[in-house]
């Protein structure tokens, strides 16, 4: 079956703008988690959505938000972009069970903020 | 979740076994040891996980010490495509997120 897809793959924005990233999970998966990866901080958890509800949230400011649709597709939004938001944004798809081995990562969206 | 310690980098000759160590001395009884890897600029890929017993799958073997304070991921016949950052993660079912450390950069040399 098809893997996790993320769009767009690359994005360039300027400070102060906002951006929306999209993630389509594996068919049948109901959980979508988002991670930010930067050279300085590594991979950090942003939030998880399950059945259209945010189930867990990491330690990021309110500028980072997300949502999940009834078809399990998820979007992540970052408002008032800062230079430090430049990162690889990854989403992970899972059935929603407690076992991490059910999480499958997409290829990521590379965001550059100028 | 318990923290893990991994060497920052390791080299391995192609065709040889790659043994990647991980220390997790504060692991608790209900925490699993997971291994993921990330090939440059791609999403992390699940490799294997275990609780107490040694585990093997088509990709790798996981050896967990009896006191569970450390583990070793073994890639039996490393290839150039195994060059990646390998992450050892300790996780309990109650935490619904992966906490990645710095990982080990494994370089497989021809």
XYZ file of C-alpha atoms in Angstrom:
224
model
C 0.000 0.000 0.000
C 1.047 3.596 -0.505
C 3.254 5.165 2.110
C 2.956 8.456 3.934
C 2.911 11.433 1.614
C 3.786 14.995 2.485
C 3.254 18.082 0.407
C 4.933 20.220 -0.584
C 8.393 18.684 -0.378
C 10.151 22.043 -0.405
C 8.970 25.485 0.583
C 10.571 28.909 0.847
C 8.890 31.632 2.874
C 9.875 34.947 4.388
C 9.709 36.030 8.006
C 6.249 36.961 9.183
C 4.429 34.823 6.652
C 2.444 31.753 7.496
C 2.667 28.276 6.027
C 0.505 25.175 5.834
C 1.960 21.713 5.378
C -0.021 18.623 4.508
C 0.326 14.963 5.426
C -1.636 12.020 4.082
C -1.229 8.926 6.253
C -1.172 5.327 5.147
C -4.642 4.124 4.258
C -6.409 2.894 7.377
C -4.124 4.734 9.771
C -5.905 7.175 12.068
C -2.974 8.704 13.944
C -0.737 11.410 12.555
C 2.193 12.854 14.477
C 4.314 15.820 13.483
C 8.010 16.338 14.200
C 10.437 19.162 13.554
C 14.053 18.403 12.736
C 16.777 21.026 12.895
C 20.576 20.636 13.022
C 20.710 22.241 16.463
C 17.748 20.611 18.218
C 17.445 17.332 16.372
C 14.072 15.649 16.022
C 11.411 17.128 18.268
C 7.787 16.121 18.696
C 5.199 18.745 17.810
C 1.817 17.065 18.243
C -0.283 14.014 17.507
C -3.762 13.833 16.087
C -6.080 10.871 16.318
C -9.648 10.792 15.027
C -9.584 14.557 14.398
C -8.536 15.321 17.999
C -5.170 16.479 19.248
C -4.093 13.731 21.618
C -0.632 14.913 22.618
C 1.375 18.098 22.258
C 5.044 18.902 22.485
C 6.722 22.003 23.822
C 6.260 24.411 20.943
C 4.717 27.900 20.907
C 1.147 28.499 19.877
C 2.293 29.643 16.429
C 2.454 25.944 15.619
C -0.944 24.389 15.190
C -2.507 21.505 13.395
C -5.681 19.751 12.543
C -6.892 16.470 11.217
C -9.733 15.819 8.828
C -12.254 13.020 8.816
C -10.215 11.152 6.193
C -7.229 11.249 8.611
C -5.271 13.667 6.466
C -3.555 16.256 8.609
C -2.321 19.780 8.145
C 0.176 21.706 10.181
C 0.224 25.483 10.230
C 2.957 27.822 11.360
C 2.049 31.482 11.659
C 4.342 34.503 11.858
C 7.325 32.568 10.604
C 10.721 33.118 12.200
C 14.145 32.289 10.821
C 14.443 29.532 13.415
C 11.444 27.750 11.953
C 13.593 26.644 9.038
C 13.584 22.880 9.401
C 12.573 19.540 8.010
C 9.008 18.836 9.098
C 8.148 15.177 9.294
C 4.855 13.468 9.830
C 4.406 9.928 11.054
C 1.399 7.735 10.446
C 0.151 5.073 12.811
C -2.880 3.015 13.556
C -3.213 4.802 16.869
C -2.225 1.898 19.053
C 0.399 2.172 21.786
C 3.199 0.444 19.900
C 5.653 2.760 18.157
C 6.539 0.227 15.548
C 3.284 1.178 13.913
C 4.594 4.655 13.098
C 5.714 5.232 9.540
C 7.399 8.465 8.563
C 6.903 10.457 5.414
C 9.741 12.021 3.404
C 9.265 15.399 5.068
C 8.769 18.984 3.971
C 11.882 21.142 3.892
C 10.894 24.668 4.986
C 13.302 27.540 4.509
C 12.469 30.888 6.085
C 14.342 33.880 4.682
C 10.937 8.097 29.204
C 14.447 6.983 30.039
C 17.344 8.715 28.303
C 19.774 6.924 26.032
C 23.471 7.355 25.305
C 24.979 6.419 21.957
C 28.412 7.006 20.418
C 28.226 9.886 17.950
C 29.811 7.987 15.084
C 31.032 4.577 13.973
C 32.572 3.098 10.840
C 32.051 -0.392 9.497
C 33.500 -2.220 6.510
C 31.039 -3.314 3.881
C 30.001 -6.938 4.353
C 30.985 -7.005 7.989
C 28.634 -6.897 10.965
C 27.858 -3.475 12.393
C 27.330 -3.460 16.156
C 25.744 -0.277 17.468
C 25.648 0.105 21.260
C 23.143 2.005 23.361
C 23.125 2.687 27.087
C 19.804 3.168 28.874
C 20.680 2.687 32.520
C 17.488 4.334 33.832
C 15.095 2.205 31.817
C 12.039 1.077 33.725
C 10.288 -2.256 33.587
C 7.567 -1.302 31.154
C 9.765 0.574 28.683
C 10.687 -0.864 25.331
C 13.900 -0.305 23.394
C 13.276 0.836 19.825
C 15.690 1.441 17.001
C 15.063 3.734 14.070
C 17.408 4.933 11.391
C 17.425 7.986 9.191
C 19.163 8.066 5.878
C 20.229 11.568 4.938
C 17.244 13.949 4.742
C 14.687 11.139 4.607
C 12.094 10.256 7.229
C 13.169 7.893 10.026
C 12.639 4.208 9.369
C 11.643 1.693 12.026
C 14.141 -1.153 12.425
C 13.320 -3.270 15.457
C 12.179 -3.145 19.060
C 12.315 -5.315 22.165
C 11.451 -5.459 25.841
C 13.581 -8.125 27.512
C 14.372 -10.841 25.024
C 16.687 -10.641 22.064
C 14.864 -9.981 18.817
C 15.642 -10.604 15.175
C 13.943 -9.579 11.969
C 14.909 -9.316 8.337
C 16.823 -6.107 8.918
C 18.677 -6.561 12.181
C 19.085 -8.219 15.550
C 18.607 -6.566 18.910
C 20.542 -7.825 21.919
C 19.371 -6.531 25.311
C 21.480 -7.213 28.403
C 19.904 -9.129 31.238
C 19.727 -6.034 33.464
C 18.258 -4.113 30.479
C 20.631 -1.217 31.029
C 22.137 -1.480 27.575
C 21.469 -2.957 24.173
C 23.203 -3.550 20.861
C 21.757 -3.319 17.390
C 23.439 -5.696 14.980
C 23.330 -5.333 11.213
C 24.758 -8.710 10.193
C 26.146 -7.805 6.763
C 26.369 -4.050 6.401
C 26.026 -2.525 2.954
C 26.697 0.994 1.731
C 22.944 1.634 1.887
C 23.044 1.114 5.640
C 24.947 4.378 6.048
C 22.585 6.426 8.204
C 21.996 7.909 11.647
C 20.751 5.221 14.009
C 18.552 6.207 16.922
C 18.031 4.152 20.049
C 14.802 5.174 21.810
C 13.344 4.013 25.086
C 9.595 4.263 25.159
C 6.657 3.324 27.310
C 3.163 2.823 26.017
C 1.832 5.767 27.962
C 3.968 8.352 26.151
C 2.575 8.973 22.735
C 5.668 10.472 21.195
C 9.136 9.466 20.109
C 11.970 11.208 21.931
C 14.994 11.143 19.672
C 18.508 11.619 20.984
C 21.524 12.480 18.877
C 21.921 8.986 17.481
C 24.963 7.290 15.977
C 26.169 8.170 12.500
C 27.099 4.824 10.975
C 29.287 5.023 7.892
C 29.740 1.829 5.923
C 33.022 1.929 4.040
C 33.656 0.102 0.746
